[in-house]
Short mmCIF file of C-alpha atoms and ligand atoms in Angstrom, two decimals:
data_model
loop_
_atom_site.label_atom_id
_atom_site.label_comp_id
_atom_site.label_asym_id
_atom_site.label_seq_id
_atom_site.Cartn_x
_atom_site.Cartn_y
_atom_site.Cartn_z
CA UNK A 1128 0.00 0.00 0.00
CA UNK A 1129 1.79 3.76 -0.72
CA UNK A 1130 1.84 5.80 2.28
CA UNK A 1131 -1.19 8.30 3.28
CA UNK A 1132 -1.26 10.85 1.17
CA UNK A 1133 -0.22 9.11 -2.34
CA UNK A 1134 -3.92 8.67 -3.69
CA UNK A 1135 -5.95 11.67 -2.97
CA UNK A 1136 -8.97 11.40 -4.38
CA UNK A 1137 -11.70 14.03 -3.15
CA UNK A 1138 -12.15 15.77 -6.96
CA UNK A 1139 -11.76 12.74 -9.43
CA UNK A 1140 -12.77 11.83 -11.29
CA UNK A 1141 -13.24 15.23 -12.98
CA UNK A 1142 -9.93 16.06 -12.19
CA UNK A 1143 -8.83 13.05 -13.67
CA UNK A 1144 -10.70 13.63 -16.86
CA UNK A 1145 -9.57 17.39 -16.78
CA UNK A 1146 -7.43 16.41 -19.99
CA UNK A 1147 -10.08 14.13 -21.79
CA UNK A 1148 -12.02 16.19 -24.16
CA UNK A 1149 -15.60 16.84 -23.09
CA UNK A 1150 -17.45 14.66 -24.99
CA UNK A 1151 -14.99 11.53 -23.64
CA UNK A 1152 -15.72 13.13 -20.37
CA UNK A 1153 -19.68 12.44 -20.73
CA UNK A 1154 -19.32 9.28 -22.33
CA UNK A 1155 -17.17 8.02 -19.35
CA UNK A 1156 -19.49 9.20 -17.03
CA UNK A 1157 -22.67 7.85 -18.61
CA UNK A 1158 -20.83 4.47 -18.74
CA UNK A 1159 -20.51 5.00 -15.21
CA UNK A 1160 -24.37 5.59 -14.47
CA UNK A 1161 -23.74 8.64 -12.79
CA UNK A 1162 -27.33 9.88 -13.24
CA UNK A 1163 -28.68 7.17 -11.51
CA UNK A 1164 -25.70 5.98 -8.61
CA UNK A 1165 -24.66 9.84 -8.09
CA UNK A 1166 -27.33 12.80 -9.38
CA UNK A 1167 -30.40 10.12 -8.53
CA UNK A 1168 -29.25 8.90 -5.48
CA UNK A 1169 -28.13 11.99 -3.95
CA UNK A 1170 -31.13 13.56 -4.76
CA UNK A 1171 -32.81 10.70 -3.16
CA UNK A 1172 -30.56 11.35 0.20
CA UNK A 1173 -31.68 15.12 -0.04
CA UNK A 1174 -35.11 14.13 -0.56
CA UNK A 1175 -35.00 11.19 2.24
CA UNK A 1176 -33.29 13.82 4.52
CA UNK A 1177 -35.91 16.24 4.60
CA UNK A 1178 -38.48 13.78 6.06
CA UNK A 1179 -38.29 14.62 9.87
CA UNK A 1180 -40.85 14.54 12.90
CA UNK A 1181 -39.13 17.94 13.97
CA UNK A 1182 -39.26 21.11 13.01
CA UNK A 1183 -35.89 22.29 11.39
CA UNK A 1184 -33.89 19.53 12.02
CA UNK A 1185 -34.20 15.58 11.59
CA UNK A 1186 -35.44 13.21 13.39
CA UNK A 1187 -36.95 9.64 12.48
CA UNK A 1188 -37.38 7.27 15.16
CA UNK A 1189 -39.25 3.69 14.88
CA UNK A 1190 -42.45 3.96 13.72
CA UNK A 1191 -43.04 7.53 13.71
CA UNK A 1192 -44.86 9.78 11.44
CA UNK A 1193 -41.94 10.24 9.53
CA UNK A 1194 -40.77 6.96 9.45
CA UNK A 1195 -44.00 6.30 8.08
CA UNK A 1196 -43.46 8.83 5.32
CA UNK A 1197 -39.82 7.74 4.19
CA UNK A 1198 -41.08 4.15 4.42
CA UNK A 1199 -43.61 4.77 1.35
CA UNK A 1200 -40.96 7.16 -0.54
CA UNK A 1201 -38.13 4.13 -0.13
CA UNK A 1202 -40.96 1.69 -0.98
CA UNK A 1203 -41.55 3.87 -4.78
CA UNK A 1204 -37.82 3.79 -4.99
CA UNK A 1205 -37.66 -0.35 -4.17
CA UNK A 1206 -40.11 -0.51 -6.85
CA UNK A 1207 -38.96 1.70 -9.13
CA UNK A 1208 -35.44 -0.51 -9.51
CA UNK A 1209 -37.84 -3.65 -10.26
CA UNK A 1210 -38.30 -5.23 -6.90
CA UNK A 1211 -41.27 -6.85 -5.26
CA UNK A 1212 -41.90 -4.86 -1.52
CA UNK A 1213 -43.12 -5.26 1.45
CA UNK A 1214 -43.82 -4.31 5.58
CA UNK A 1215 -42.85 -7.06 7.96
CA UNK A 1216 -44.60 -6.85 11.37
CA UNK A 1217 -41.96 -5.29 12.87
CA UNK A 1218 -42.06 -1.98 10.22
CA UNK A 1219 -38.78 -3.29 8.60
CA UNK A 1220 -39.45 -2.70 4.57
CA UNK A 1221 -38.41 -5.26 2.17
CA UNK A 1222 -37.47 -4.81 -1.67
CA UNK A 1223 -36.50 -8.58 -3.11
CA UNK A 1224 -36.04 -9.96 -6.55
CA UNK A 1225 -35.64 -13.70 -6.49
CA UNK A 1226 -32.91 -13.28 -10.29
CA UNK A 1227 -32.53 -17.09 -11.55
CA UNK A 1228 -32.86 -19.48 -9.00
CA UNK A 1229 -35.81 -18.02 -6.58
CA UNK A 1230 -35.10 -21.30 -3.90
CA UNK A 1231 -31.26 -19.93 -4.06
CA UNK A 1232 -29.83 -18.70 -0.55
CA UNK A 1233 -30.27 -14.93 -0.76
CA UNK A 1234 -27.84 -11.67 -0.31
CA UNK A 1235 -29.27 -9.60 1.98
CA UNK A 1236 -28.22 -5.77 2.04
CA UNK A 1237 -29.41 -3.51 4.07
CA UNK A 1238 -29.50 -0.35 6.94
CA UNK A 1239 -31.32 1.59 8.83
CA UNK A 1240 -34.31 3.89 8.26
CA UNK A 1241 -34.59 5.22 11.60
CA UNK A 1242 -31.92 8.33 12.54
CA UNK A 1243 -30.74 9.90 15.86
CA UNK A 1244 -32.41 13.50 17.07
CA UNK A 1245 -30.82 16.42 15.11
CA UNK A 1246 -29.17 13.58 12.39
CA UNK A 1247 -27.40 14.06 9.48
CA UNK A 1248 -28.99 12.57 6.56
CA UNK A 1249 -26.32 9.74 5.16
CA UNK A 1250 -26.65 7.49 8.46
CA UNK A 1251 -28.04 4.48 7.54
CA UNK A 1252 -30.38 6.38 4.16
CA UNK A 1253 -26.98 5.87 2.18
CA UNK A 1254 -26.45 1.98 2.57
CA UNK A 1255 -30.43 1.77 1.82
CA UNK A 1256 -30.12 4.10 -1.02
CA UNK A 1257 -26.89 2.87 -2.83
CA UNK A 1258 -28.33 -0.57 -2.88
CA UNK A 1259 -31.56 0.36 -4.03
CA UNK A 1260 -29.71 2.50 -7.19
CA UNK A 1261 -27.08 -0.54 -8.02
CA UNK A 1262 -30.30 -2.59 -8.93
CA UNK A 1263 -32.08 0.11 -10.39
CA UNK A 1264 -28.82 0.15 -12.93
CA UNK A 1265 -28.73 -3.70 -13.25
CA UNK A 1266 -32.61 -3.04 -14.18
CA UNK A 1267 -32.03 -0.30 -16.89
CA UNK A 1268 -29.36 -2.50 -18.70
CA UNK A 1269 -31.32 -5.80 -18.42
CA UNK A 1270 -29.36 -7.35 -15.97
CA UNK A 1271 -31.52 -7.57 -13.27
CA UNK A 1272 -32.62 -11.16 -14.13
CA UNK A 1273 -29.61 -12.32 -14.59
CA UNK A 1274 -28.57 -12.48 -10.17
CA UNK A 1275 -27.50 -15.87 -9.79
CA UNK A 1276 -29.70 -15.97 -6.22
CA UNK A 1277 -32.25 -13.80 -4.80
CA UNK A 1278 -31.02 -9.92 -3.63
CA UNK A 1279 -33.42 -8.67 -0.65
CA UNK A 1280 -33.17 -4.78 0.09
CA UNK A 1281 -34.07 -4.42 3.85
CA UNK A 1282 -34.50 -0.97 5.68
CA UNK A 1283 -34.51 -1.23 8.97
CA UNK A 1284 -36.55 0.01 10.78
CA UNK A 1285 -35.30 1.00 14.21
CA UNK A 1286 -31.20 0.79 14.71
CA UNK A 1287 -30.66 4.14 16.24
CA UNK A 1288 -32.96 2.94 19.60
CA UNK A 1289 -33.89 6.49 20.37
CA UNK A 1290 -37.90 6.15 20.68
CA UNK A 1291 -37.11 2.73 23.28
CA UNK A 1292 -33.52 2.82 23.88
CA UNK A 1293 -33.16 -0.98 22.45
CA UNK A 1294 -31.53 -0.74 20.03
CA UNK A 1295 -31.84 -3.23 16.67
CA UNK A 1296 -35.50 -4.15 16.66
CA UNK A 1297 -36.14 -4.13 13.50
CA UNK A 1298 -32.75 -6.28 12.35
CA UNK A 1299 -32.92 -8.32 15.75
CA UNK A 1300 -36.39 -9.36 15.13
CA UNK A 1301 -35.31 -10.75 11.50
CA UNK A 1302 -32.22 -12.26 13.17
CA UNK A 1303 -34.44 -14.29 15.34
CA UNK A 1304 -33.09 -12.65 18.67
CA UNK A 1305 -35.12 -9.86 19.58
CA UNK A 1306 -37.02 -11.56 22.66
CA UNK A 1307 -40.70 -11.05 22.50
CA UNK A 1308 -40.48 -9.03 25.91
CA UNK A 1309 -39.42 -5.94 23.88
CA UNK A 1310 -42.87 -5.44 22.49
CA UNK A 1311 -43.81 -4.67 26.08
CA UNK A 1312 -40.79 -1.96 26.55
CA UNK A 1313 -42.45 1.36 26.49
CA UNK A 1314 -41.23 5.23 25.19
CA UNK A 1315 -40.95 8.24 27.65
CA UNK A 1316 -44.91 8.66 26.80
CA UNK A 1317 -45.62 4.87 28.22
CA UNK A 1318 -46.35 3.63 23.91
CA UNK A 1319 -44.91 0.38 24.20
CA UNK A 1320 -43.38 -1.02 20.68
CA UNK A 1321 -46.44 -3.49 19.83
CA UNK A 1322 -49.07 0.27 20.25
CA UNK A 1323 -46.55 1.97 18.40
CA UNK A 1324 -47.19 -0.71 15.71
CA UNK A 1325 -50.90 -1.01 16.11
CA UNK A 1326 -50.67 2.73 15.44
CA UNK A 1327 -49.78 1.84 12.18
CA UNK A 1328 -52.13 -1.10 11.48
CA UNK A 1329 -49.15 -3.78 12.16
CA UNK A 1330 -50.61 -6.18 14.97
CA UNK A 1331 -47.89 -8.13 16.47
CA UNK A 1332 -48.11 -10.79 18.89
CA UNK A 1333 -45.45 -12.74 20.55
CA UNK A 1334 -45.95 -15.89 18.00
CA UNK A 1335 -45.55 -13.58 14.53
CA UNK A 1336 -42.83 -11.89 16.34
CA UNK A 1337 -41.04 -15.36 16.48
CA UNK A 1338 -42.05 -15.85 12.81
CA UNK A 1339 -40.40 -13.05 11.23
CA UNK A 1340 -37.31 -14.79 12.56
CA UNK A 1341 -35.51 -15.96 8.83
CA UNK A 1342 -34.43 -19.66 8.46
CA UNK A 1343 -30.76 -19.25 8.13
CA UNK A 1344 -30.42 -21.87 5.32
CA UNK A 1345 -32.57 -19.04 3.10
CA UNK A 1346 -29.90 -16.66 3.61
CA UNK A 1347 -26.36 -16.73 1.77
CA UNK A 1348 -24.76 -13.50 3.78
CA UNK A 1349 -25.86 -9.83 4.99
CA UNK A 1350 -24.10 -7.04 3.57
CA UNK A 1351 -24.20 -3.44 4.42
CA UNK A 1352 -22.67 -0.02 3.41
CA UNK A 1353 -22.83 2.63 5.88
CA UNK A 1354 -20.83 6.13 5.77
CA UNK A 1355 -17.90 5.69 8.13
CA UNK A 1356 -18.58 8.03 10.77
CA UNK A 1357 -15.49 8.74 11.89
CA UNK A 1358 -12.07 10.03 10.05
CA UNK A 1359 -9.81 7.65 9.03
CA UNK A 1360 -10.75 6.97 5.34
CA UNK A 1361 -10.58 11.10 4.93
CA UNK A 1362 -7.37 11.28 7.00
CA UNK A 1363 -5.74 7.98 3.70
CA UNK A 1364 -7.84 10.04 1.08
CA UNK A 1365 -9.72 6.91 0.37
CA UNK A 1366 -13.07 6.87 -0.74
CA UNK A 1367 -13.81 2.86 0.44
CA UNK A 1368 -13.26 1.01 3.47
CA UNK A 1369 -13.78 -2.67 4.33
CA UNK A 1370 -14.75 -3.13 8.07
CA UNK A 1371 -13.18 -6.24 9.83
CA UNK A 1372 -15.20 -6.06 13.19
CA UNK A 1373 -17.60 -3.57 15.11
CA UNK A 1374 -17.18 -2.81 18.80
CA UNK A 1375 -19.42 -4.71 21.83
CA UNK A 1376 -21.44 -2.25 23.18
CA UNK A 1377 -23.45 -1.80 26.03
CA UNK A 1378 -26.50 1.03 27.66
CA UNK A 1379 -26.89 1.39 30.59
CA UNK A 1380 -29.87 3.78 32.95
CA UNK A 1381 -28.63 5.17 36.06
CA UNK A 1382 -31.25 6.49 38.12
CA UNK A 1383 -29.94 8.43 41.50
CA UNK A 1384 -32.17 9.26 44.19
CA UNK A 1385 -32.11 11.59 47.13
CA UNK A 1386 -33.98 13.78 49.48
CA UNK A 1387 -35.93 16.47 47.41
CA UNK A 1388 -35.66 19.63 49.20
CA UNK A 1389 -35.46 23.85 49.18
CA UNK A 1390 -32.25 25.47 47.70
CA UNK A 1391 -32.34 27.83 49.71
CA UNK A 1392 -32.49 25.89 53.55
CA UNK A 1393 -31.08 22.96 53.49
CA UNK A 1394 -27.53 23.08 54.73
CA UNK A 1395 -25.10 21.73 52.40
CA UNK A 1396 -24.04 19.13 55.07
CA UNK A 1397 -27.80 17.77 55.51
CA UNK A 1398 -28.22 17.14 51.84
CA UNK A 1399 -28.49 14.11 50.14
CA UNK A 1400 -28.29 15.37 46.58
CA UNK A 1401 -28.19 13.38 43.40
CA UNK A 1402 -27.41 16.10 41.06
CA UNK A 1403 -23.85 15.94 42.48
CA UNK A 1404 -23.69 12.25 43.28
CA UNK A 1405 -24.53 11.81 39.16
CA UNK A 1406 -22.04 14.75 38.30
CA UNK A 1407 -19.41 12.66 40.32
CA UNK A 1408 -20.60 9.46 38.71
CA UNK A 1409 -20.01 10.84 35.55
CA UNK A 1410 -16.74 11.81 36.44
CA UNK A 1411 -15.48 8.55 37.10
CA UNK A 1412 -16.50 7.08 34.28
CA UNK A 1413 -15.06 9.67 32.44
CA UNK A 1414 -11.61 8.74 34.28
CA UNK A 1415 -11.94 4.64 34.01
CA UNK A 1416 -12.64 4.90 30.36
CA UNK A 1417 -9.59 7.37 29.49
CA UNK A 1418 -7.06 5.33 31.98
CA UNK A 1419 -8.78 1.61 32.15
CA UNK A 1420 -5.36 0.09 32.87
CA UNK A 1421 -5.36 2.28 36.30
CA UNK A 1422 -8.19 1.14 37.46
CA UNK A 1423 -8.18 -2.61 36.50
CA UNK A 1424 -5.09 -3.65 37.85
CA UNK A 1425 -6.80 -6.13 39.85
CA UNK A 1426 -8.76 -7.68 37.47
CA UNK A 1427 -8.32 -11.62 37.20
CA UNK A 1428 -9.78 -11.94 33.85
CA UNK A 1429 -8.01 -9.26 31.96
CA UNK A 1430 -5.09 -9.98 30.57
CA UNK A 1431 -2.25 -7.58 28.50
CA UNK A 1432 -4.07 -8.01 25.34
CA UNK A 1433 -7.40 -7.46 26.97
CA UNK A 1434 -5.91 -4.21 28.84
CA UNK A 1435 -3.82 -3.18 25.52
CA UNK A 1436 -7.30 -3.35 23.89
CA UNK A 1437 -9.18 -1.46 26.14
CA UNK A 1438 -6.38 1.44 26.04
CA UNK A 1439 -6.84 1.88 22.58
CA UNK A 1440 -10.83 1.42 22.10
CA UNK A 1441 -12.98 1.85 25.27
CA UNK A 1442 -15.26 4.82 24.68
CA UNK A 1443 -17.88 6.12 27.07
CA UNK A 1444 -20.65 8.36 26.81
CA UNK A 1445 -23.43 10.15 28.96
CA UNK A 1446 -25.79 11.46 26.25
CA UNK A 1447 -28.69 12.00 28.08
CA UNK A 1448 -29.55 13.37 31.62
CA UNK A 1449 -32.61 14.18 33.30
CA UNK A 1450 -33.76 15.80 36.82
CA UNK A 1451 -36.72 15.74 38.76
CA UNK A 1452 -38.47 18.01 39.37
CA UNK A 1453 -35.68 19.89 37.37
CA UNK A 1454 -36.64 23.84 38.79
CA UNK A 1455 -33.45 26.10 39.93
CA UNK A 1456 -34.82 26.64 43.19
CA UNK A 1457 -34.96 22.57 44.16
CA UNK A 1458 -32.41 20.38 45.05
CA UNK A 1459 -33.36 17.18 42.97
CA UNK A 1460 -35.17 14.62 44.07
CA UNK A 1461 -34.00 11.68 41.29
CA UNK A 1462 -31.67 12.30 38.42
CA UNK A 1463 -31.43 9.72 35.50
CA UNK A 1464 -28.81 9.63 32.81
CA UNK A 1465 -27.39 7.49 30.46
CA UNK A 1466 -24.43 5.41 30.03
CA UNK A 1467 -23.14 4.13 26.31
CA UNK A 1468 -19.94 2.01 26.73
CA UNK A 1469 -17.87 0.78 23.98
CA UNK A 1470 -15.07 -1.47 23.37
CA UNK A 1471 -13.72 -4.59 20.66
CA UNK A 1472 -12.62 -6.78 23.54
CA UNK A 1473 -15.95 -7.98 24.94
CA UNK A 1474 -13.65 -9.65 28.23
CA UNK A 1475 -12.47 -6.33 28.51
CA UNK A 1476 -16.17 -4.51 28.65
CA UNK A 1477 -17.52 -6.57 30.91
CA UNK A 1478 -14.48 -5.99 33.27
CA UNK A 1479 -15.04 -2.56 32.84
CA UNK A 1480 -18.84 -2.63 33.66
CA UNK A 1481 -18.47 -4.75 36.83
CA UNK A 1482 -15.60 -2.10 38.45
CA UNK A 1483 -17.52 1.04 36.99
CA UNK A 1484 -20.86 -0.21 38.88
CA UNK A 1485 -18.69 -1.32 42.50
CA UNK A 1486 -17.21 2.13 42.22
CA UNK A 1487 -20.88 3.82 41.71
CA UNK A 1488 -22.16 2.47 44.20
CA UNK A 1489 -19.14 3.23 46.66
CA UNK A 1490 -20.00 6.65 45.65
CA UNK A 1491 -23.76 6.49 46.09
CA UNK A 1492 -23.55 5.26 49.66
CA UNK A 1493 -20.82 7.70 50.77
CA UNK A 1494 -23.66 9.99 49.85
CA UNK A 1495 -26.26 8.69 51.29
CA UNK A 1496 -27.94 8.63 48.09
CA UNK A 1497 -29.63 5.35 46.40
CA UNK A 1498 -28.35 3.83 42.84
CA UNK A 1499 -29.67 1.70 40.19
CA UNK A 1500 -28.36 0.38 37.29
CA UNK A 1501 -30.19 -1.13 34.45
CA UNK A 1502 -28.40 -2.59 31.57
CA UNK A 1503 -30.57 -1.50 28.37
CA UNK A 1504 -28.64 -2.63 25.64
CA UNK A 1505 -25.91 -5.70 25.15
CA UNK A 1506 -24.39 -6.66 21.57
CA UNK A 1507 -21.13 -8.37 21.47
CA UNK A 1508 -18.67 -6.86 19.16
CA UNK A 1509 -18.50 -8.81 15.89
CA UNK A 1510 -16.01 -10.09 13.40
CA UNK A 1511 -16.93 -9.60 9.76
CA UNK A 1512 -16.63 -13.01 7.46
CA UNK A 1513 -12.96 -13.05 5.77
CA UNK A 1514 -14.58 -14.21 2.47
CA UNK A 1515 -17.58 -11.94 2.30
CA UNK A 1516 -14.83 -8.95 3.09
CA UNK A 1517 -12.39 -9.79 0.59
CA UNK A 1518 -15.34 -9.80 -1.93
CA UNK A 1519 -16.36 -6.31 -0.78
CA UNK A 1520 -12.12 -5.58 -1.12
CA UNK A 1521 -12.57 -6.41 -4.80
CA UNK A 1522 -15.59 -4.54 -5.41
CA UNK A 1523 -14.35 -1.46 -3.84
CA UNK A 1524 -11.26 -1.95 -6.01
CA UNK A 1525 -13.19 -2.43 -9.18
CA UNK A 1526 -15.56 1.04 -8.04
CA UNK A 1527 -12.20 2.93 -7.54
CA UNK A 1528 -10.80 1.63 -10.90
CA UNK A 1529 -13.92 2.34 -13.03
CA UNK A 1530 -13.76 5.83 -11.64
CA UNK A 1531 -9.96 6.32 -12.09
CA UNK A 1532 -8.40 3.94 -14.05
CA UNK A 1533 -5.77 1.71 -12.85
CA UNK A 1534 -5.18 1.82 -9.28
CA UNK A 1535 -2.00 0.35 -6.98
CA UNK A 1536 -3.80 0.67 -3.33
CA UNK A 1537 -6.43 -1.98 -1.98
CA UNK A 1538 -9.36 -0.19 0.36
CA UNK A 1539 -8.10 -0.22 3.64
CA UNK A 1540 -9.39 -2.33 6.06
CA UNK A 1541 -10.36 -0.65 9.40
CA UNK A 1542 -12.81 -1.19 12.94
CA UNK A 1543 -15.98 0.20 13.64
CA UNK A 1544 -16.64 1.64 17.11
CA UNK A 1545 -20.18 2.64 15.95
CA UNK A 1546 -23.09 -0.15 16.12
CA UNK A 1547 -24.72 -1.16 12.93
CA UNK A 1548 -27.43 -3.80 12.12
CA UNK A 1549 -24.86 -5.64 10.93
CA UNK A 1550 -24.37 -6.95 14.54
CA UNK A 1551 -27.38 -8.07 15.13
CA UNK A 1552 -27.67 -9.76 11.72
CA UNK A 1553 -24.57 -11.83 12.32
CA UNK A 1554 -26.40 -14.15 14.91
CA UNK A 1555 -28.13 -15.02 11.47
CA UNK A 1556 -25.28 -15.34 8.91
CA UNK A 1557 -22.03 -14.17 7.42
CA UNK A 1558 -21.91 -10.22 7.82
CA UNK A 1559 -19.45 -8.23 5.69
CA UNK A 1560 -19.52 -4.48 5.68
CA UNK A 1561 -18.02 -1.09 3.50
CA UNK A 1562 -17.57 2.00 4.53
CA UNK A 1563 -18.01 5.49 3.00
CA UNK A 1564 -15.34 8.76 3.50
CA UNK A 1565 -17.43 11.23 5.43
CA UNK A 1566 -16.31 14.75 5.96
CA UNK A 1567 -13.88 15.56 8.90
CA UNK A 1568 -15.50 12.31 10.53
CA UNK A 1569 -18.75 13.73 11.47
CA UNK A 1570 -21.58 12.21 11.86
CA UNK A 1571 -24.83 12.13 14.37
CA UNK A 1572 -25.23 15.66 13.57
CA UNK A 1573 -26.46 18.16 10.50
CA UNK A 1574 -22.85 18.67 9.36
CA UNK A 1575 -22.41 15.21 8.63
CA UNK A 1576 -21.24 14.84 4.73
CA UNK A 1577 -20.39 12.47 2.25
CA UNK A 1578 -19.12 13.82 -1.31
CA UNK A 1579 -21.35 13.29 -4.35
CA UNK A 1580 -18.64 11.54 -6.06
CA UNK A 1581 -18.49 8.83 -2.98
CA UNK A 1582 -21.99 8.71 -3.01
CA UNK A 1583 -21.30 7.21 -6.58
CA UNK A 1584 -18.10 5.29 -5.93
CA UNK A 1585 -20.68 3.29 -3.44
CA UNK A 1586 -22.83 3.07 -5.55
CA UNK A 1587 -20.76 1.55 -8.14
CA UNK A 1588 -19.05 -0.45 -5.06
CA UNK A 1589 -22.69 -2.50 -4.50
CA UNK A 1590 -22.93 -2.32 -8.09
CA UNK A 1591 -19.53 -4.35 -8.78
CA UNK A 1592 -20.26 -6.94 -5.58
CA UNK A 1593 -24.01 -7.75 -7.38
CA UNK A 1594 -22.19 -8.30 -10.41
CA UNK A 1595 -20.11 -11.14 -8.97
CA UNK A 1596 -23.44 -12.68 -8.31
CA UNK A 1597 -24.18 -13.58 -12.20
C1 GLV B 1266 -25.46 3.87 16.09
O1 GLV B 1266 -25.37 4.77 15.30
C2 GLV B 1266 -24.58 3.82 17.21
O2 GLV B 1266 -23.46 3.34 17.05
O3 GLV B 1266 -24.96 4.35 18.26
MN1 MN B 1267 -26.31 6.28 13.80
MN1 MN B 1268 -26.14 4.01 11.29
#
């Protein structure tokens, strides 16, 4: 591979073609199906990104209004590139065409329709999108017939776990390992998952929950594209990247009660306040997950790999906090926040978790204040399928060389520390994953940007993978 720096490819391919005479240019590009993998399917992302419960800023979360609304426009666009739709009972939208052999174990690509509050729009609408265009173009040169197994398009429909911080139910469900007690977990309005459904005409009860479950002998391998998030691909000047694992995660809800009182008369050595017992809470985890080897030293269970692992990829988060009765002139009675903890080594998290909830709790009681901790959210990290990866390799590498002729450098290969159906999907086959450049790394928020010419590279990425299904 040349060092960082050697392939820089943000402008091509029109700087690339700056040379080419204009009508070579346009011929290239049309050989390239830019209308439909880059003007289409950007304009698609625009569109896509504009359907929001919120005023002035987006926000889909499962089963929503919204949701609702980008579920019919991705269902036009499904059926627009030639494939047969429809709603599972869990919202999750399916686009298949069964090519040659309909009994055939099928390819499965998909993300997530769902986004975080105040989202940018490529999360998840990008891997839905360029899939969606690579078989519109196999449909508009005839080809579409010709897939040597069935191709199912699935959009997900809840990934991002904001409305019922569980995260995965639409990809878990189809995994087979969403258990049927999440259609009783409720929102912070007390809709539990199977009303929010209802709402929407889908009745699901605990048996067609277990049905939506596929039979993993149907199913040749999950693939999905999702923009990368973070800044690495940028930082080589790469376009593609082939993932080789995504972090375990965990979510935790730590609710901290104390003695409600006046601001103004209860001396700050009679309180029992949870506002600072959280504050200091957060602090420490703030602490374990920048220095884990300091505060693991005694753990039996770690070892140097573990700890070397943890050093490099244990990321925490409190994202969300909450006070009652939450009024300047009241010391709290209960505070509740959030706790999102990430790392590769899943030995390593759960050492983690069991010294960052002995050390809450120390704190708590020095306090005088009560603790709980609920575990939300568990998904092992995951190790992407050599074979299906080194496919996605080559396709990247056939994307990059269709755009810019002959190139030296193979996509990198790199981690993921965000989640992605993919996880859940892999307790039902093979997972293999690409990743798009983003700008500066950003993403879960408006600035969050992938270049029209990646969008197309992506697009041409799926593109070349489907074609080594024929
Ligand atoms: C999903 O975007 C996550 O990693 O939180
Ligand atoms: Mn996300
Ligand atoms: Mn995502």
């Amino acid at each position: 591979m040349k060092s960082k720096g050697q392939i820089r490819i943000e402008n091509w391919p029109l700087r690339n073609c700056r040379s080419r005479k204009a009508s070579h240019k346009q011929d290239r590009t049309r050989a390239l199906y830019s209308e439909i993998l880059r003007d289409e399917a950007v304009a698609r992302l625009n569109e896509l990104g504009k359907v929001s419960d919120a005023d002035g800023y987006l926000e889909r979360t499962f089963m929503s209004p919204a949701s609702v609304r980008a579920g019919i426009l991705i269902r036009e666009w499904m059926e627009d590139a030639g494939l047969t739709t429809w709603v599972d009972s869990m919202g999750n939208l399916h686009g298949r065409i069964e090519g040659i052999n309909a009994s055939a174990q099928a390819l499965l690509i998909g993300s997530h329709s769902d986004t975080v509050v105040d989202a940018g729009i490529f999360d998840g609408s990008l891997g839905i999108i360029s899939a969606i265009s690579a078989l519109k173009v196999l449909k508009s040169n005839g080809k579409l017939g010709q897939l040597k197994r069935p191709v199912e398009v699935i959009a997900f429909s809840d990934e991002e776990g904001v409305r019922f911080q569980s995260t995965f139910l639409g990809s878990a469900a189809i995994a087979g390992v969403l258990p049927v007690s999440a259609l009783k977990i409720s929102d912070k309005s007390g809709v539990t998952v199977q009303d929010a459904l209802k709402k929407n005409s889908i009745d699901i009860a605990e048996e067609s929950l277990l049905e939506l479950k596929y039979d993993p002998a149907s199913v040749w391998g999950y693939v999905e594209l999702h923009i990368e998030q973070g800044p690495v691909l940028e930082w080589m000047g790469f376009p593609l990247g082939v993932v080789k694992g995504i972090a375990g995660q965990t979510r935790m809800k730590v609710t901290v009660r104390g003695s409600q009182g006046h601001a103004g008369t209860v001396p700050m050595s009679m309180r029992k306040d949870p506002m600072s017992a959280a504050a200091e809470l957060i602090v420490l985890l703030e602490s374990l997950c920048k220095h884990p080897r300091d505060f693991l030293s005694d753990c039996g269970n770690c070892n140097e790999f573990t700890k070397e692992s943890l050093s490099t990829s244990l990321v925490c988060t409190v994202g969300e906090i909450s006070t009652w009765p939450s009024a300047s002139n009241v010391i709290p009675g209960q505070v509740t926040f959030t706790v999102d903890l990430r790392a590769i080594d899943d030995v390593g998290r759960e050492a983690v978790l069991y010294e960052l909830s002995n050390r809450m709790y120390q704190i708590c009681d020095r306090r005088s204040v009560s603790c709980i901790i609920e575990r939300k959210h568990d998904a092992n990290a995951v190790i992407c399928d050599h074979e299906l990866s080194s496919r996605l390799k080559s396709a990247a590498y056939t994307a990059i060389s269709r755009m810019i002729g002959e190139v030296q450098e193979e996509a990198p290969v790199l981690m993921s520390g965000a989640g992605h159906d993919a996880m859940a999907m892999s307790h039902l086959t093979k997972v293999g994953m690409l990743f798009v450049r983003c700008r500066g790394g950003i993403s879960h928020s408006p600035e969050e940007h992938v270049l029209d010419d990646d969008v197309w590279t992506a697009g041409l990425a799926i593109l070349a993978f489907l074609e080594s299904h024929m």
